[in-house]
Structures are given as C-alpha cells and as structure tokens.
Amino acid sequence: MTIRIAPSLLSADFAKLAEEIATVEAAADVLHLDVMDGHFVPNLTIGPAIVKALRPHSKLTFDCHLMISEPQRYIESFLEAGAEMISIHVETEPHLQRALQLIRSGGAKAGVAVNPGTAIESLSAAIDFCDFVLVMSVNPGFGGQKFIEPSVARIRHISQMIRERGLSVDIEVDGGIDAKTAPAVAAAGASILVAGSAVFGQKDRAAAIEAIRTAVGVVQA
Ligand code: DX5
Ligand code: ZN
C-alpha cells in the first residue's frame, strides 16, 4: 500500500504560511488544512480565504479538514478555494450523503471524519459515498496531543468494513502521528498519515517526513 504523508499546517508558523509550505513541498504528498469554527471544536483557525490565498503557493494536494458545524454551508467556498480533498465530521451533518455528493460534484475527494468517541457504525450509511475516511486519533481542536491508542483497532475495524463491501476508500489518520505511532496505524490500514507537530515542530521538515515514511516502510517490509 502506498503511504501518503500529509503535514498539518496547524503546527506551522501562521505568520509565514507560504514559506512554511515551501519547507514541506518536496517531501510531502498532501497538505492538511485544519478548519475550526470555535463551535464544533474549542478553537478557531482558517477559512476559505486563506486556503485560496495559499493555493498558488503549492502543488501539493490540498486536504481541508472541516471541524465546523453545518459544513454544507461552506463546501462550495472550499471547492472554489482549491480544496482537492474535503472531509466533514459525521457528528456535524444530518445529510451526509448530500454533503458528500456536493463535494464530489465539485471534483474533490469526499471524506467523512470520526472523533475517537464516535461509534464506527455511524459510518455505515455514508461510507459508500466516501473517497476516504478520516479517523481522528485525538479529540480534534489542537495540535500536539497524545495519540489515543485504541485508534489502531478502530482503523482495523473500518478497514475491514471497506474490504467486506469491496470499496476503494482510503483511510486517513489524524492526531499524535509520528515515527513511533505511524507503523501501527499503517499496518492497521491507514494510508494517509497526517502529522502536525511531528513535522512542523522539527527544524528539518523533510527529514521529519522521511523519518515517518521510513518507520512505516520498515514495518511493512
Ligand atoms: C487536530 C487537527 C490535526 C492536528 C494534528 O484537531 O485535526 O490535524 O494538526 O496535530 P498533531 O499531528 O500535532 O497531533
Ligand atoms: Zn486535521
């Protein structure tokens, strides 16, 4: 399985985002952009205007993780801003299939995210409409939190659901991922690994990304 590394801009220096992106541009596969509304999660970050402003500064796939209430109201703005992957939380959207179809109709990959405390069964009706599932391995809102260990079993479970249904759905994992925690989540079936502090918290970002890649590769080999 190909592993893609997605540095999360949340842990970058917000005073110089374009320069920060340049430090991961060659080594990363995806750029993870955390959108928070101070309502669904207790923090505020960026919106579509910033995503749009950053878009010309990078060729990386832009992955917008919407940690916001009523995400459907903003999907078109993120599509217009240049998002190529958009995830919405299962806890926030009563009309999941409609929201996912809206994302896909704009040409982006559609994902559903689940918090660590959310029942996996809640994905059941939506997974057939997803290109990826985002499994939170911390409670969302902040970077630099400790990886929640039972997330590994949850990834395995979702991976099994995908296999049993014969779907081609990627699993993305987000929260507390570094070279130590990455091998287990990759072995469980995650193929897109988000890493905020483990990348932007390091001086040499390319080396930090490669360290995660190598750790996963060593276990998979
Ligand atoms: C947390 C965000 C994450 C965050 C991960 O709510 O969704 O993307 O940036 O940060 P780390 O990798 O430091 O746990
Ligand atoms: Zn995220």
Short mmCIF file of C-alpha atoms and ligand atoms in Angstrom, two decimals:
data_model
loop_
_atom_site.label_atom_id
_atom_site.label_comp_id
_atom_site.label_asym_id
_atom_site.label_seq_id
_atom_site.Cartn_x
_atom_site.Cartn_y
_atom_site.Cartn_z
CA MET A 1 0.00 0.00 0.00
CA THR A 2 1.28 3.46 -0.85
CA ILE A 3 1.56 5.68 2.17
CA ARG A 4 0.98 9.40 1.76
CA ILE A 5 2.25 11.86 4.34
CA ALA A 6 0.13 14.94 4.99
CA PRO A 7 1.78 17.62 7.12
CA SER A 8 -0.81 19.63 9.03
CA LEU A 9 -0.35 23.37 8.69
CA LEU A 10 -1.87 23.85 12.15
CA SER A 11 1.58 23.45 13.71
CA ALA A 12 3.28 25.81 11.25
CA ASP A 13 4.14 29.46 11.91
CA PHE A 14 0.91 31.29 10.98
CA ALA A 15 2.86 34.50 10.32
CA LYS A 16 4.51 32.95 7.26
CA LEU A 17 2.34 30.17 5.91
CA ALA A 18 3.55 30.22 2.30
CA GLU A 19 7.18 29.91 3.43
CA GLU A 20 6.23 27.12 5.80
CA ILE A 21 4.54 25.20 2.98
CA ALA A 22 7.71 25.55 0.90
CA THR A 23 9.62 23.63 3.59
CA VAL A 24 7.45 20.52 3.07
CA GLU A 25 6.67 20.93 -0.63
CA ALA A 26 9.19 18.40 -1.98
CA ALA A 27 8.88 15.74 0.71
CA ALA A 28 5.13 15.70 1.42
CA ASP A 29 2.28 14.22 -0.63
CA VAL A 30 -0.69 16.15 0.72
CA LEU A 31 -1.13 19.40 2.67
CA HIS A 32 -3.63 19.08 5.52
CA LEU A 33 -5.51 22.29 6.35
CA ASP A 34 -7.46 22.34 9.60
CA VAL A 35 -10.60 24.46 9.57
CA MET A 36 -12.10 25.12 13.02
CA ASP A 37 -15.09 27.23 13.96
CA GLY A 38 -14.89 27.62 17.73
CA HIS A 39 -18.19 25.76 17.93
CA PHE A 40 -17.72 22.14 16.91
CA VAL A 41 -14.22 22.37 18.39
CA PRO A 42 -12.90 24.81 21.01
CA ASN A 43 -10.52 26.62 18.68
CA LEU A 44 -10.58 28.91 15.63
CA THR A 45 -8.26 28.65 12.67
CA ILE A 46 -8.51 29.36 8.98
CA GLY A 47 -11.29 29.68 6.42
CA PRO A 48 -11.61 29.51 2.63
CA ALA A 49 -9.95 32.92 2.08
CA ILE A 50 -6.66 31.66 3.49
CA VAL A 51 -6.91 28.38 1.58
CA LYS A 52 -7.46 30.35 -1.62
CA ALA A 53 -4.55 32.68 -0.89
CA LEU A 54 -2.22 29.72 -0.30
CA ARG A 55 -3.35 27.70 -3.32
CA PRO A 56 -0.94 29.30 -5.86
CA HIS A 57 1.99 28.70 -3.50
CA SER A 58 1.91 24.90 -3.66
CA LYS A 59 1.37 21.95 -5.97
CA LEU A 60 0.51 19.62 -3.09
CA THR A 61 -2.98 18.15 -2.84
CA PHE A 62 -4.96 20.47 -0.55
CA ASP A 63 -6.88 18.49 2.05
CA CYS A 64 -9.38 20.59 4.01
CA HIS A 65 -10.47 19.04 7.28
CA LEU A 66 -13.67 20.83 8.27
CA MET A 67 -14.13 20.78 12.02
CA ILE A 68 -17.15 23.04 11.77
CA SER A 69 -20.88 22.89 12.41
CA GLU A 70 -23.14 22.97 9.36
CA PRO A 71 -20.26 22.18 6.99
CA GLN A 72 -22.54 22.04 3.96
CA ARG A 73 -22.86 25.83 4.06
CA TYR A 74 -19.15 26.18 3.30
CA ILE A 75 -18.37 23.32 0.92
CA GLU A 76 -18.70 25.42 -2.23
CA SER A 77 -16.38 28.08 -0.83
CA PHE A 78 -13.71 25.48 -0.12
CA LEU A 79 -14.12 23.94 -3.57
CA GLU A 80 -13.70 27.38 -5.13
CA ALA A 81 -10.67 27.99 -2.92
CA GLY A 82 -8.97 24.97 -4.48
CA ALA A 83 -9.57 22.15 -2.00
CA GLU A 84 -8.99 18.75 -3.61
CA MET A 85 -9.99 16.68 -0.58
CA ILE A 86 -12.68 17.81 1.85
CA SER A 87 -13.71 15.97 4.98
CA ILE A 88 -16.69 16.69 7.15
CA HIS A 89 -17.39 15.24 10.58
CA VAL A 90 -20.12 12.66 10.88
CA GLU A 91 -21.17 14.38 14.12
CA THR A 92 -21.92 17.66 12.31
CA GLU A 93 -24.02 16.74 9.30
CA PRO A 94 -27.54 15.30 9.29
CA HIS A 95 -27.50 14.94 5.48
CA LEU A 96 -24.21 13.18 4.95
CA GLN A 97 -24.78 11.69 1.51
CA ARG A 98 -25.94 15.03 0.13
CA ALA A 99 -22.89 16.80 1.52
CA LEU A 100 -20.53 14.14 0.17
CA GLN A 101 -22.14 14.33 -3.25
CA LEU A 102 -21.73 18.10 -3.21
CA ILE A 103 -18.01 17.67 -2.56
CA ARG A 104 -17.67 15.12 -5.35
CA SER A 105 -19.69 17.21 -7.78
CA GLY A 106 -17.07 19.93 -7.35
CA GLY A 107 -14.36 17.49 -8.40
CA ALA A 108 -12.86 16.92 -4.95
CA LYS A 109 -12.43 13.73 -2.97
CA ALA A 110 -15.08 13.41 -0.28
CA GLY A 111 -14.31 12.22 3.23
CA VAL A 112 -16.13 11.62 6.47
CA ALA A 113 -14.28 12.17 9.75
CA VAL A 114 -14.97 10.43 13.05
CA ASN A 115 -13.92 11.53 16.51
CA PRO A 116 -12.29 8.97 18.83
CA GLY A 117 -15.54 8.65 20.78
CA THR A 118 -17.83 8.27 17.78
CA ALA A 119 -19.26 4.83 17.04
CA ILE A 120 -17.80 3.31 13.88
CA GLU A 121 -21.30 2.16 12.96
CA SER A 122 -22.13 5.83 12.26
CA LEU A 123 -20.02 5.49 9.09
CA SER A 124 -22.03 2.59 7.81
CA ALA A 125 -24.60 4.51 5.75
CA ALA A 126 -22.11 7.04 4.37
CA ILE A 127 -19.04 5.00 3.56
CA ASP A 128 -20.32 4.02 0.10
CA PHE A 129 -20.33 7.74 -0.78
CA CYS A 130 -16.80 8.40 0.51
CA ASP A 131 -13.42 8.50 -1.16
CA PHE A 132 -11.76 8.46 2.23
CA VAL A 133 -12.49 8.17 5.93
CA LEU A 134 -10.63 10.39 8.38
CA VAL A 135 -10.08 8.64 11.69
CA MET A 136 -9.26 11.08 14.47
CA SER A 137 -6.70 9.63 16.87
CA VAL A 138 -7.02 12.62 19.23
CA ASN A 139 -10.06 14.73 20.09
CA PRO A 140 -9.93 17.49 17.49
CA GLY A 141 -9.12 21.11 18.25
CA PHE A 142 -5.40 21.28 18.88
CA GLY A 143 -2.09 20.01 17.61
CA GLY A 144 0.47 18.24 19.76
CA GLN A 145 -1.87 15.94 21.67
CA LYS A 146 -1.10 12.38 22.68
CA PHE A 147 -2.10 9.59 20.32
CA ILE A 148 -5.13 7.63 21.58
CA GLU A 149 -4.05 4.00 21.35
CA PRO A 150 -7.44 2.30 20.70
CA SER A 151 -7.47 4.22 17.40
CA VAL A 152 -5.43 1.38 15.92
CA ALA A 153 -8.22 -1.13 16.49
CA ARG A 154 -10.75 1.35 15.12
CA ILE A 155 -8.73 1.71 11.91
CA ARG A 156 -8.57 -2.08 11.61
CA HIS A 157 -12.34 -2.27 12.04
CA ILE A 158 -13.02 0.40 9.38
CA SER A 159 -10.53 -1.23 7.06
CA GLN A 160 -12.45 -4.48 7.43
CA MET A 161 -15.77 -2.69 6.70
CA ILE A 162 -14.23 -1.29 3.49
CA ARG A 163 -12.89 -4.69 2.44
CA GLU A 164 -16.14 -6.51 3.16
CA ARG A 165 -18.05 -4.09 0.98
CA GLY A 166 -15.49 -4.25 -1.79
CA LEU A 167 -15.00 -0.47 -1.70
CA SER A 168 -11.98 1.55 -2.64
CA VAL A 169 -11.89 4.02 0.25
CA ASP A 170 -8.68 5.37 1.76
CA ILE A 171 -8.20 5.69 5.49
CA GLU A 172 -6.58 8.89 6.75
CA VAL A 173 -5.46 9.15 10.36
CA ASP A 174 -5.02 12.41 12.23
CA GLY A 175 -3.64 13.17 15.68
CA GLY A 176 -0.45 12.28 17.50
CA ILE A 177 1.15 10.68 14.45
CA ASP A 178 4.95 10.48 14.43
CA ALA A 179 7.60 7.91 13.55
CA LYS A 180 6.65 5.91 16.68
CA THR A 181 2.87 5.75 16.18
CA ALA A 182 2.81 5.63 12.36
CA PRO A 183 3.81 1.96 11.87
CA ALA A 184 0.84 0.56 13.82
CA VAL A 185 -1.75 2.77 12.09
CA ALA A 186 -0.32 1.93 8.67
CA ALA A 187 -0.32 -1.79 9.48
CA ALA A 188 -3.97 -1.44 10.53
CA GLY A 189 -4.88 0.03 7.13
CA ALA A 190 -4.30 3.80 7.20
CA SER A 191 -2.70 5.10 4.02
CA ILE A 192 -2.78 8.88 4.53
CA LEU A 193 -0.93 9.94 7.64
CA VAL A 194 -1.48 13.48 8.94
CA ALA A 195 1.34 14.85 11.07
CA GLY A 196 1.38 18.35 12.52
CA SER A 197 3.81 18.79 15.37
CA ALA A 198 5.92 15.82 14.26
CA VAL A 199 6.71 17.74 11.05
CA PHE A 200 6.35 21.48 11.70
CA GLY A 201 7.70 21.12 15.22
CA GLN A 202 11.02 19.96 13.77
CA LYS A 203 13.76 22.11 12.25
CA ASP A 204 14.33 19.86 9.25
CA ARG A 205 10.83 19.18 7.94
CA ALA A 206 11.89 17.00 5.02
CA ALA A 207 13.88 14.77 7.39
CA ALA A 208 10.88 14.59 9.74
CA ILE A 209 8.64 13.44 6.89
CA GLU A 210 11.18 10.89 5.73
CA ALA A 211 11.53 9.57 9.29
CA ILE A 212 7.80 8.76 9.33
CA ARG A 213 7.98 7.22 5.87
CA THR A 214 10.98 5.10 6.83
CA ALA A 215 9.39 3.94 10.09
CA VAL A 216 6.33 2.75 8.19
CA GLY A 217 8.39 1.19 5.41
CA VAL A 218 10.50 -0.77 7.86
CA VAL A 219 7.43 -2.35 9.43
CA GLN A 220 5.73 -3.06 6.13
CA ALA A 221 8.79 -4.70 4.60
C1 DX5 B 1 -6.38 18.40 15.36
C2 DX5 B 1 -6.15 18.51 13.89
C3 DX5 B 1 -4.90 17.88 13.45
C4 DX5 B 1 -3.65 18.42 14.10
C5 DX5 B 1 -2.75 17.25 14.32
O1 DX5 B 1 -7.66 18.74 15.68
O2 DX5 B 1 -7.20 17.95 13.17
O3 DX5 B 1 -4.78 17.88 12.03
O4 DX5 B 1 -2.97 19.39 13.35
O5 DX5 B 1 -1.65 17.67 15.04
P1 DX5 B 1 -0.59 16.63 15.62
O6 DX5 B 1 -0.05 15.85 14.48
O7 DX5 B 1 0.42 17.52 16.28
O8 DX5 B 1 -1.33 15.76 16.61
ZN ZN B 2 -6.86 17.66 10.97
#
